[in-house]
Structures are given as structure tokens and as C-alpha cells.
Short mmCIF file of C-alpha atoms and ligand atoms in Angstrom, two decimals:
data_model
loop_
_atom_site.label_atom_id
_atom_site.label_comp_id
_atom_site.label_asym_id
_atom_site.label_seq_id
_atom_site.Cartn_x
_atom_site.Cartn_y
_atom_site.Cartn_z
CA UNK O 1190 85.14 90.34 91.11
CA UNK O 1191 84.57 94.23 90.54
CA UNK O 1192 83.21 94.78 87.00
CA UNK O 1193 83.64 97.92 84.70
CA UNK O 1194 80.76 97.40 82.31
CA UNK O 1195 81.05 98.53 78.89
CA UNK O 1196 85.23 98.61 79.04
CA UNK O 1197 86.37 97.60 75.64
CA UNK O 1198 88.80 94.82 76.05
CA UNK O 1199 90.93 93.59 72.87
CA UNK O 1200 92.37 90.13 73.57
CA UNK O 1201 95.36 89.00 71.41
CA UNK O 1202 95.76 85.34 71.50
CA UNK O 1203 99.54 83.85 70.86
CA UNK O 1204 100.60 80.34 69.76
CA UNK O 1205 100.81 78.74 73.09
CA UNK O 1206 99.09 75.54 74.37
CA UNK O 1207 97.14 77.70 76.90
CA UNK O 1208 95.26 79.37 74.26
CA UNK O 1209 92.31 77.30 74.89
CA UNK O 1210 91.97 78.78 78.32
CA UNK O 1211 91.26 82.12 76.71
CA UNK O 1212 87.85 81.04 75.82
CA UNK O 1213 87.22 80.95 79.68
CA UNK O 1214 88.56 84.45 79.93
CA UNK O 1215 86.61 85.74 77.24
CA UNK O 1216 83.39 84.47 78.75
CA UNK O 1217 84.14 85.88 82.09
CA UNK O 1218 84.82 89.37 80.47
CA UNK O 1219 81.64 88.96 78.84
CA UNK O 1220 79.69 88.09 81.72
CA UNK O 1221 81.02 91.20 83.52
CA UNK O 1222 79.75 93.27 80.95
CA UNK O 1223 82.85 94.29 78.79
CA UNK O 1224 82.76 94.50 75.14
CA UNK O 1225 85.39 91.93 73.87
CA UNK O 1226 87.04 91.46 70.83
CA UNK O 1227 89.70 88.99 69.91
CA UNK O 1228 92.64 89.00 67.57
CA UNK O 1229 94.50 85.71 66.90
CA UNK O 1230 98.00 85.15 65.58
CA UNK O 1231 98.40 82.69 62.92
CA UNK O 1232 100.00 80.02 65.09
CA UNK O 1233 97.19 80.49 67.83
CA UNK O 1234 94.69 79.07 65.39
CA UNK O 1235 96.46 75.79 65.40
CA UNK O 1236 95.56 75.55 69.23
CA UNK O 1237 91.91 76.69 69.28
CA UNK O 1238 89.55 77.80 66.22
CA UNK O 1239 88.40 81.41 65.71
CA UNK O 1240 84.93 80.13 65.54
CA UNK O 1241 85.01 79.55 69.47
CA UNK O 1242 85.86 83.15 70.13
CA UNK O 1243 83.33 84.16 67.62
CA UNK O 1244 80.60 82.44 69.43
CA UNK O 1245 81.72 83.48 72.87
CA UNK O 1246 81.97 87.28 71.99
CA UNK O 1247 79.51 87.74 69.26
CA UNK O 1248 82.16 89.38 67.05
CA UNK O 1249 84.18 88.74 64.16
CA UNK O 1250 87.70 87.38 65.06
CA UNK O 1251 90.64 89.45 63.31
CA UNK O 1252 93.32 86.93 62.09
CA UNK O 1253 95.05 88.89 59.31
CA UNK O 1254 96.27 92.20 58.67
CA UNK O 1255 95.73 92.05 55.01
CA UNK O 1256 92.16 90.94 54.93
CA UNK O 1257 90.15 93.66 52.86
CA UNK O 1258 86.88 92.49 53.92
CA UNK O 1259 87.50 92.68 57.70
CA UNK O 1260 89.37 96.09 56.92
CA UNK O 1261 86.12 97.30 55.37
CA UNK O 1262 84.42 96.61 58.53
CA UNK O 1263 86.69 97.84 61.22
CA UNK O 1264 90.28 98.78 60.19
CA UNK O 1265 93.21 97.91 62.27
CA UNK O 1266 93.80 101.31 63.46
CA UNK O 1267 90.37 101.92 64.31
CA UNK O 1268 90.48 98.55 66.38
CA UNK O 1269 93.56 99.76 67.94
CA UNK O 1270 91.82 103.04 68.94
CA UNK O 1271 88.71 101.11 70.10
CA UNK O 1272 90.39 99.33 73.07
CA UNK O 1273 90.32 100.44 76.36
CA UNK O 1274 92.60 97.57 77.59
CA UNK O 1275 94.52 95.36 75.42
CA UNK O 1276 95.73 91.85 76.78
CA UNK O 1277 98.10 89.37 74.91
CA UNK O 1278 97.54 85.98 76.30
CA UNK O 1279 99.09 83.68 76.01
CA UNK O 1280 102.37 85.83 75.27
CA UNK O 1281 104.91 83.56 73.88
CA UNK O 1282 108.72 84.19 74.10
CA UNK O 1283 108.73 84.95 70.28
CA UNK O 1284 105.72 87.59 70.61
CA UNK O 1285 107.37 89.13 73.59
CA UNK O 1286 110.43 89.33 71.47
CA UNK O 1287 108.75 90.98 68.77
CA UNK O 1288 106.93 93.35 70.75
CA UNK O 1289 110.08 94.49 72.71
CA UNK O 1290 111.55 95.28 69.44
CA UNK O 1291 108.76 97.07 68.19
CA UNK O 1292 107.86 95.01 65.39
CA UNK O 1293 104.87 95.29 63.30
CA UNK O 1294 104.81 92.16 61.04
CA UNK O 1295 101.38 90.81 61.46
CA UNK O 1296 97.83 92.15 62.90
CA UNK O 1297 98.56 91.81 66.48
CA UNK O 1298 101.88 93.51 66.70
CA UNK O 1299 100.72 96.19 64.56
CA UNK O 1300 97.67 96.87 66.92
CA UNK O 1301 100.07 96.70 69.90
CA UNK O 1302 102.09 99.84 68.12
CA UNK O 1303 98.91 101.61 67.26
CA UNK O 1304 97.12 101.40 70.43
CA UNK O 1305 97.19 103.76 73.31
CA UNK O 1306 95.17 101.16 75.49
CA UNK O 1307 96.51 99.83 78.71
CA UNK O 1308 98.43 97.10 77.79
CA UNK O 1309 98.85 93.66 79.60
CA UNK O 1310 100.84 90.55 78.79
CA UNK O 1311 100.47 87.20 80.17
CA UNK O 1312 103.57 85.25 79.49
CA UNK O 1313 103.34 81.52 78.91
CA UNK O 1314 106.30 79.48 77.77
CA UNK O 1315 108.54 76.68 79.14
CA UNK O 1316 110.83 77.42 82.24
CA UNK O 1317 114.08 77.47 80.51
CA UNK O 1318 112.87 79.70 77.88
CA UNK O 1319 111.25 82.20 80.58
CA UNK O 1320 114.55 81.95 82.35
CA UNK O 1321 116.55 82.76 79.30
CA UNK O 1322 118.53 86.24 79.54
CA UNK O 1323 116.98 87.15 76.24
CA UNK O 1324 113.31 86.59 77.40
CA UNK O 1325 114.14 88.62 80.81
CA UNK O 1326 115.83 91.45 78.76
CA UNK O 1327 112.57 91.70 76.68
CA UNK O 1328 110.42 91.43 79.79
CA UNK O 1329 112.50 94.36 81.22
CA UNK O 1330 112.05 96.21 77.98
CA UNK O 1331 108.30 95.52 77.83
CA UNK O 1332 107.86 96.63 81.37
CA UNK O 1333 109.65 99.88 80.55
CA UNK O 1334 107.66 100.43 77.65
CA UNK O 1335 104.76 100.49 79.98
CA UNK O 1336 103.37 96.85 79.54
CA UNK O 1337 102.07 95.30 82.73
CA UNK O 1338 103.09 91.87 82.99
CA UNK O 1339 100.75 89.50 84.62
CA UNK O 1340 102.65 86.49 85.73
CA UNK O 1341 103.97 83.98 84.68
CA UNK O 1342 102.90 81.59 87.36
CA UNK O 1343 104.95 78.59 88.73
CA UNK O 1344 104.23 74.92 88.42
CA UNK O 1345 103.85 71.91 86.23
CA UNK O 1346 104.15 72.56 82.43
CA UNK O 1347 102.55 71.04 79.52
CA UNK O 1348 106.06 69.82 78.29
CA UNK O 1349 106.49 67.85 81.65
CA UNK O 1350 108.82 70.78 83.40
CA UNK O 1351 108.27 72.23 86.41
CA UNK O 1352 109.11 75.81 87.05
CA UNK O 1353 107.79 79.39 86.05
CA UNK O 1354 106.39 80.06 83.05
CA UNK O 1355 102.78 79.07 83.31
CA UNK O 1356 100.07 81.44 82.12
CA UNK O 1357 98.04 82.57 85.09
CA UNK O 1358 94.71 81.16 84.97
CA UNK O 1359 91.79 82.92 83.12
CA UNK O 1360 90.12 83.91 86.62
CA UNK O 1361 93.32 85.70 87.89
CA UNK O 1362 93.81 87.44 84.44
CA UNK O 1363 90.09 88.53 84.47
CA UNK O 1364 90.29 89.96 87.84
CA UNK O 1365 93.18 92.31 86.75
CA UNK O 1366 91.49 93.37 83.56
CA UNK O 1367 88.31 94.12 85.36
CA UNK O 1368 89.93 95.95 88.16
CA UNK O 1369 89.62 100.00 87.93
CA UNK O 1370 92.84 101.41 86.93
CA UNK O 1371 94.76 102.50 89.64
CA UNK O 1372 96.62 105.74 89.46
CA UNK O 1373 97.81 106.09 93.09
CA UNK O 1374 99.99 109.12 92.37
CA UNK O 1375 97.54 111.17 90.52
CA UNK O 1376 97.66 114.60 91.42
CA UNK O 1377 101.05 114.36 93.20
CA UNK O 1378 104.28 116.21 92.06
CA UNK O 1379 107.65 114.46 92.23
CA UNK O 1380 111.19 115.95 91.85
CA UNK O 1381 113.69 113.29 91.06
CA UNK O 1382 117.47 113.82 90.67
CA UNK O 1383 119.21 111.18 88.53
CA UNK O 1384 122.68 110.49 86.96
CA UNK O 1385 126.28 111.65 88.03
CA UNK O 1386 127.36 115.19 88.53
CA UNK O 1387 130.34 116.76 86.65
CA UNK O 1388 132.66 118.92 88.50
CA UNK O 1389 135.19 120.90 86.27
CA UNK O 1390 138.73 120.78 86.60
CA UNK O 1391 139.73 122.79 83.68
CA UNK O 1392 137.88 122.90 80.28
CA UNK O 1393 138.61 119.43 79.35
CA UNK O 1394 138.58 117.50 82.50
CA UNK O 1395 136.08 116.81 85.27
CA UNK O 1396 135.51 114.82 88.30
CA UNK O 1397 132.43 112.39 88.18
CA UNK O 1398 131.31 108.78 88.84
CA UNK O 1399 129.85 105.74 87.00
CA UNK O 1400 126.13 106.75 87.49
CA UNK O 1401 124.47 105.93 84.22
CA UNK O 1402 120.89 107.37 85.34
CA UNK O 1403 119.00 104.11 84.87
CA UNK O 1404 117.79 103.90 88.40
CA UNK O 1405 116.55 107.39 88.53
CA UNK O 1406 115.03 107.50 85.04
CA UNK O 1407 113.06 104.02 86.03
CA UNK O 1408 111.57 106.08 88.98
CA UNK O 1409 110.55 108.82 86.99
CA UNK O 1410 109.11 106.63 84.20
CA UNK O 1411 107.20 104.45 86.88
CA UNK O 1412 105.78 107.64 88.75
CA UNK O 1413 104.41 109.15 85.44
CA UNK O 1414 102.88 105.61 84.87
CA UNK O 1415 101.13 105.88 88.25
CA UNK O 1416 99.74 109.19 87.66
CA UNK O 1417 102.41 111.67 89.02
CA UNK O 1418 103.67 114.87 87.46
CA UNK O 1419 107.35 114.27 87.38
CA UNK O 1420 110.43 116.69 87.20
CA UNK O 1421 113.52 114.87 86.50
CA UNK O 1422 116.78 116.81 87.21
CA UNK O 1423 119.32 114.80 85.25
CA UNK O 1424 123.25 114.88 85.26
CA UNK O 1425 124.98 114.04 81.95
CA UNK O 1426 123.41 110.50 80.68
CA UNK O 1427 122.89 108.76 77.44
CA UNK O 1428 119.23 107.91 78.19
CA UNK O 1429 116.14 109.13 76.40
CA UNK O 1430 113.69 111.26 78.39
CA UNK O 1431 110.86 108.85 79.69
CA UNK O 1432 107.43 109.91 77.96
CA UNK O 1433 105.48 112.29 79.90
CA UNK O 1434 108.54 113.61 82.11
CA UNK O 1435 109.62 117.22 82.18
CA UNK O 1436 113.51 116.66 82.10
CA UNK O 1437 115.90 119.60 83.33
CA UNK O 1438 119.56 118.81 82.30
CA UNK O 1439 122.43 120.12 84.66
CA UNK O 1440 126.00 119.19 85.02
CA UNK O 1441 127.58 119.99 88.45
CA UNK O 1442 126.33 119.89 91.89
CA UNK O 1443 125.72 123.43 92.06
CA UNK O 1444 123.53 123.47 89.15
CA UNK O 1445 121.66 120.42 90.34
CA UNK O 1446 121.25 122.01 93.96
CA UNK O 1447 119.70 125.35 92.04
CA UNK O 1448 117.45 123.06 89.92
CA UNK O 1449 116.39 121.03 92.90
CA UNK O 1450 115.45 124.27 95.17
CA UNK O 1451 113.67 125.82 92.34
CA UNK O 1452 111.43 122.80 91.60
CA UNK O 1453 110.98 121.53 95.23
CA UNK O 1454 108.32 124.34 95.63
CA UNK O 1455 105.12 122.50 95.94
CA UNK O 1456 106.58 119.08 95.50
CA UNK O 1457 105.00 116.31 97.32
CA UNK O 1458 107.86 113.78 97.17
CA UNK O 1459 111.63 114.68 96.34
CA UNK O 1460 113.70 111.83 95.48
CA UNK O 1461 117.61 111.98 95.33
CA UNK O 1462 118.72 109.36 93.33
CA UNK O 1463 121.81 111.22 91.65
CA UNK O 1464 125.23 110.32 92.28
CA UNK O 1465 126.16 114.08 93.46
CA UNK O 1466 130.14 114.36 93.55
CA UNK O 1467 131.03 115.24 97.25
CA UNK O 1468 133.72 117.33 96.28
CA UNK O 1469 134.53 119.95 93.40
CA UNK O 1470 137.98 121.66 92.65
CA UNK O 1471 138.59 124.59 94.76
CA UNK O 1472 138.61 126.60 91.57
CA UNK O 1473 138.34 125.21 87.90
CA UNK O 1474 141.15 126.73 85.64
CA UNK O 1475 139.94 128.84 82.90
CA UNK O 1476 142.44 127.15 80.40
CA UNK O 1477 143.55 123.67 80.03
CA UNK O 1478 146.19 122.51 82.73
CA UNK O 1479 149.60 122.00 81.44
CA UNK O 1480 152.08 119.13 82.74
CA UNK O 1481 155.02 120.52 84.27
CA UNK O 1482 158.41 119.38 82.33
CA UNK O 1483 160.16 118.23 85.38
CA UNK O 1484 157.85 115.00 85.80
CA UNK O 1485 156.67 116.06 89.03
CA UNK O 1486 153.27 115.23 90.30
CA UNK O 1487 150.27 117.57 90.93
CA UNK O 1488 147.92 118.32 93.68
CA UNK O 1489 144.45 119.32 93.34
CA UNK O 1490 142.56 121.42 96.09
CA UNK O 1491 139.22 120.13 96.59
CA UNK O 1492 136.12 121.80 98.58
CA UNK O 1493 132.99 120.39 99.74
CA UNK O 1494 129.75 120.53 97.38
CA UNK O 1495 126.79 121.40 98.94
CA UNK O 1496 124.35 118.50 100.16
CA UNK O 1497 121.48 118.79 98.03
CA UNK O 1498 119.09 116.45 99.59
CA UNK O 1499 119.89 117.75 103.13
CA UNK O 1500 119.25 121.07 101.74
CA UNK O 1501 115.68 120.08 100.42
CA UNK O 1502 114.98 117.98 103.88
CA UNK O 1503 115.85 121.12 105.82
CA UNK O 1504 113.00 123.44 104.31
CA UNK O 1505 110.30 124.54 106.33
CA UNK O 1506 107.80 123.34 103.49
CA UNK O 1507 109.64 120.16 102.96
CA UNK O 1508 108.20 117.20 100.59
CA UNK O 1509 108.56 113.66 101.73
CA UNK O 1510 112.10 113.32 101.14
CA UNK O 1511 113.73 110.12 99.93
CA UNK O 1512 117.53 109.67 99.71
CA UNK O 1513 119.59 106.70 98.37
CA UNK O 1514 122.72 105.44 100.10
CA UNK O 1515 125.38 104.01 98.01
CA UNK O 1516 127.31 101.70 100.01
CA UNK O 1517 129.83 98.75 99.53
CA UNK O 1518 129.14 97.26 103.18
CA UNK O 1519 127.01 97.75 106.18
CA UNK O 1520 123.99 98.89 104.27
CA UNK O 1521 121.73 98.82 107.21
CA UNK O 1522 124.03 100.80 109.49
CA UNK O 1523 124.97 103.41 106.89
CA UNK O 1524 121.54 103.76 105.71
CA UNK O 1525 120.23 104.45 109.12
CA UNK O 1526 122.74 106.84 109.67
CA UNK O 1527 121.81 108.79 106.41
CA UNK O 1528 118.24 108.66 107.27
CA UNK O 1529 118.71 110.29 110.64
CA UNK O 1530 121.74 112.57 109.80
CA UNK O 1531 120.19 114.01 106.58
CA UNK O 1532 116.78 114.04 108.13
CA UNK O 1533 115.19 111.99 105.50
CA UNK O 1534 111.73 110.36 105.44
CA UNK O 1535 113.11 107.26 103.51
CA UNK O 1536 116.38 105.89 102.41
CA UNK O 1537 117.09 103.30 99.59
CA UNK O 1538 120.36 101.81 100.82
CA UNK O 1539 121.81 99.87 97.80
CA UNK O 1540 125.07 97.87 97.72
CA UNK O 1541 127.10 99.29 94.77
CA UNK O 1542 129.79 96.65 95.09
CA UNK O 1543 127.67 93.55 94.00
CA UNK O 1544 128.24 92.56 90.44
CA UNK O 1545 125.37 93.17 88.23
CA UNK O 1546 123.81 95.55 90.45
CA UNK O 1547 123.80 99.27 91.27
CA UNK O 1548 125.99 101.48 89.14
CA UNK O 1549 125.19 101.19 85.22
CA UNK O 1550 123.46 97.91 85.77
CA UNK O 1551 119.89 97.17 84.57
CA UNK O 1552 119.11 95.45 87.92
CA UNK O 1553 119.35 96.50 91.53
CA UNK O 1554 118.41 95.21 94.87
CA UNK O 1555 117.74 97.58 98.21
CA UNK O 1556 117.08 97.76 101.58
CA UNK O 1557 114.32 100.45 102.31
CA UNK O 1558 114.47 102.20 105.46
CA UNK O 1559 111.76 104.68 106.60
CA UNK O 1560 110.76 106.72 109.54
CA UNK O 1561 107.56 105.68 111.34
CA UNK O 1562 107.12 107.93 114.47
CA UNK O 1563 110.02 107.19 116.62
CA UNK O 1564 111.02 103.87 115.12
CA UNK O 1565 112.88 103.10 111.90
CA UNK O 1566 111.11 100.19 109.65
CA UNK O 1567 112.78 98.49 107.03
CA UNK O 1568 112.17 96.06 103.95
CA UNK O 1569 114.50 94.09 102.01
CA UNK O 1570 114.01 94.25 98.19
CA UNK O 1571 115.85 91.48 96.52
CA UNK O 1572 117.50 91.67 92.96
CA UNK O 1573 115.20 92.67 90.25
CA UNK O 1574 114.94 95.15 87.31
CA UNK O 1575 115.40 98.59 88.10
CA UNK O 1576 111.58 99.50 86.95
CA UNK O 1577 110.37 96.74 89.16
CA UNK O 1578 112.62 98.05 92.10
CA UNK O 1579 111.12 101.56 91.27
CA UNK O 1580 107.57 100.32 91.64
CA UNK O 1581 108.21 98.85 95.01
CA UNK O 1582 109.87 102.13 96.32
CA UNK O 1583 107.06 104.35 94.94
CA UNK O 1584 104.56 101.83 96.52
CA UNK O 1585 106.28 102.17 99.80
CA UNK O 1586 106.61 105.98 99.61
CA UNK O 1587 103.07 106.50 98.64
CA UNK O 1588 101.98 104.07 101.68
CA UNK O 1589 103.89 106.16 104.14
CA UNK O 1590 102.45 109.40 102.57
CA UNK O 1591 98.79 108.16 103.07
CA UNK O 1592 99.55 107.06 106.47
CA UNK O 1593 100.86 110.56 107.30
CA UNK O 1594 98.32 112.66 105.73
CA UNK O 1595 95.46 113.91 107.83
CA UNK O 1596 92.20 112.23 107.05
O1 PMT B 1269 122.49 105.87 88.02
P1 PMT B 1269 122.74 104.17 87.96
O2 PMT B 1269 123.84 103.64 87.09
O3 PMT B 1269 121.31 103.54 87.71
O4 PMT B 1269 123.03 103.81 89.63
C1 PMT B 1269 122.23 103.98 90.47
C2 PMT B 1269 122.72 104.51 91.78
C3 PMT B 1269 123.89 103.60 92.33
C4 PMT B 1269 123.44 105.83 91.31
C5 PMT B 1269 121.76 104.93 92.80
O5 PMT B 1269 121.15 103.58 92.96
C6 PMT B 1269 122.38 105.53 94.04
O6 PMT B 1269 122.60 104.65 94.88
N1 PMT B 1269 122.22 106.95 94.02
C7 PMT B 1269 123.02 107.73 95.17
C8 PMT B 1269 124.37 107.59 94.90
C9 PMT B 1269 125.08 108.58 95.90
O7 PMT B 1269 125.72 109.59 95.76
O8 PMT B 1269 125.02 107.93 97.19
P2 PMT B 1269 125.67 108.75 98.59
O9 PMT B 1269 125.40 107.58 99.56
O10 PMT B 1269 127.05 109.24 98.31
O11 PMT B 1269 124.69 109.89 98.84
C10 PMT B 1269 123.50 109.85 99.79
C11 PMT B 1269 122.18 110.64 99.38
O12 PMT B 1269 122.65 112.03 99.60
C12 PMT B 1269 121.80 110.33 97.87
O13 PMT B 1269 120.51 110.54 97.93
C13 PMT B 1269 122.34 111.47 96.98
O14 PMT B 1269 121.82 111.90 95.92
C14 PMT B 1269 122.45 112.59 98.07
N2 PMT B 1269 123.73 113.64 97.96
C15 PMT B 1269 124.89 113.42 97.98
C16 PMT B 1269 125.88 114.06 97.88
C17 PMT B 1269 125.44 115.59 97.79
N3 PMT B 1269 126.39 116.50 97.71
N4 PMT B 1269 124.35 116.04 97.67
C18 PMT B 1269 123.42 115.05 97.57
O15 PMT B 1269 122.04 115.26 97.65
#
């Protein structure tokens, strides 16, 4: 187990039966040379006594926000700032829900809001509670907020059930907490397009599609978390800009192309996640189009929009170019076709006809296809939250880049 001596680790213990295992975690972290402090929720103290952790860490254990004596020693904001890494274990469903909502109604949740430490969660709960959509929603939110979820594992549970929800063993948690912080995308510049484009027909009408921007924004947020410098070129969406991301707002495909070309200079990776309208009105009317009185129809002349990703891939100084393929059938065939026809390095082919996936959904699934010499490799990514899919896409892209770059 690699150690980071002197790393300051704050352990927050929740009210779960696995709380007793945290004594072993504290011991392992101390043995590895870390400074360890412990905060317990009120419920956690029903499972194991604070005295145990005081003996193991040599530090007072904090249990209450409104404790004048403890605050006089190291105030809670100071404690939040003290930590390099913070882990909540066991993280109960209730604790996850409160954290996902940004609550600060006890010492532990207050510390989590106040701390800039790298944050980990080790969920532990009954399998049905873990599988509940509310918990899944909270887990997604927490991952989006930058929490790293460790587990849960699968197996026998204290209540007699079998399934996913067991806290990972202290040894596995210690291994993650002791591993050096990995920022594999540090120093890389990424340009990502996201959301739909809007192609004006007249001042009040436009052509567009159902893209919400969630997939592209998830990629941007995760790329920043991996250390990358990210420019996000976004069509009109109702999403907040992820922390640390430079966002450029555009409306039409032509505007998106101009922004993409301007920011592709010196970029290492370009990801075209935007659902760009393939056509626009041949000429957008200056004034609102009026209906005729005779009840007749209307013909709208369309012209092709520029292909943004193909334009970037055709540059002499091209970055590693990743395109998406939104398909309703034959994912692999159409994905391969886009990979070669648009001269891309990787394609994320997603089936946009599956319920609960693709356009507008929180989850997505994909087939990754990438060029390796003369062959095309592929990897299937099953349905999962878009943030997790983003991690898998970035991981594969970084792997391809590292294989391609000279030693
Ligand atoms: O935004 P969400 O609601 O989260 O939904 C995500 C998504 C379904 C929009 C996303 O996962 C996705 O599939 N994005 C690409 C949608 C699309 O336009 O696919 P396409 O198969 O038509 O285009 C292929 C590739 O060419 C894409 O990388 C696209 O960005 C690019 N393209 C297309 C047309 C064009 N004129 N210029 C382009 O650059």
C-alpha cells in the first residue's frame, strides 16, 4: 500500500452497523503515517464509542457542532480547512440525501460544505435502500458535486439480505485514501461542444432538437476534475456552468463552428457532443413570417450546415477528435461509418431511441469505437449516470492519447 505520510485525513462516521470497521481504517491510516481526525454523527455513537477513535488517533473526537470547548480548540471551519482528504464511512442513505441537498444541520454535514478537501464516500446500507431511485439520484448528484464514491460492495448484509450495499472493507478504503491524487489530464486543453443548436427561421421561430446539454456538461465537469483546462462551447441549455470550466455560449451551428475553430488552436482533445442541426433555413426572414389567408401550406428551403467536427478533424494541427453518433439502430455500423468518414479518432455511439437514455436523460449507454493503427477497437459501456459514462470516455481517450504520444 503506497503511503502519503503527513496527509491529513478527516473521517466522518455515519450511523451504520459498519461503523465498527472504521477503527481498523483509522489504524491503517495512522500506520501509514497520516494525520487522522474523526467526526462522528450522533447516531454513529450508538454503534461504537468515540473513545475508541480517540485512543487510535491520539486526537479528540468531535461529535457536536455546538460544543464551545471543542470549538475553542480547533473550530469547525478550521477543521474543514485542515483536511487534505475527507471520507464519510459508513455513508448511510440519510447522510447521502442530506449531503446531496447541501444541508448543514450537524457538524459532519457542515464540515463537508466548508471543506475543499478531496472527498470520498463509502456507502453502506440495505440493498433495497441502495437500489431505490432516490438514493441513485443522490449518488448521481454527489458524483456531480465532486464526491468519489467508493463502493458499495456486493454480498451478505447484516439484515440478512444479499445484494449491493455493503461498505467496502477498511483495507480497500485505506488503499484509495493512501493513493496519490491522480490528475491524469493535468496540462491538457479540452474543447467540448454541448447542447443543441438553434437555426433561426424568422425572429420568433427556429429549428432545433431535444439535446439538454447534460452529456457534454458531464464531460466538461469530469475533465476538470481530472485536471484538464476545459472550454465548453454550449448551445442554449438550462444548465449551470460546471466549476472551473470556461463556457462560450452560442446559438447556431455557424456560431458554434466559429467558436470551435477559434478555440481548437493548441487543444489536445476536441469532443463534439453537441447535437448540431444538419440544416438551417436558406435565409432567415427579417420579420415574423405571416400565414396566408388561403389555408395553403408552406415550403421551407433548407441548406446544409457546416460539419463542425469534420472541419476540426481536417486541420493540419488537429487535436485528438472525439465525435458522438446519435443513432436509433445499427449503432456499430453507423458509428464505424462516422469514425472513418469524418476522420475521427474516437466515436461515442449512443442509441437515442432507448427510454431513459440519450437526449434529456440523466443516464446514457454507449459503444466506444476508436482507431488503433489500421484496426477499430470497441468497448461497450452499459447504462449508467452520464457523469460515470463521461469518466469512462475520458479514461479511454487519455489511454489512446498516451499510447499515441512519443515517449
Ligand atoms: O444533451 P443531452 O440531452 O445530454 O443528450 C446527449 C446527446 C444524445 C445529444 C449526445 O450523447 C449525442 O449523441 N450527441 C451528438 C448528437 C448528434 O448530432 O449526432 P450526429 O450523429 O448527428 O452527429 C455526429 C457527430 O458530428 C457529432 O459529434 C456531432 O456533434 C457532429 N456534428 C454533426 C453535424 C454537424 N453539422 N456538425 C457536427 O460537428
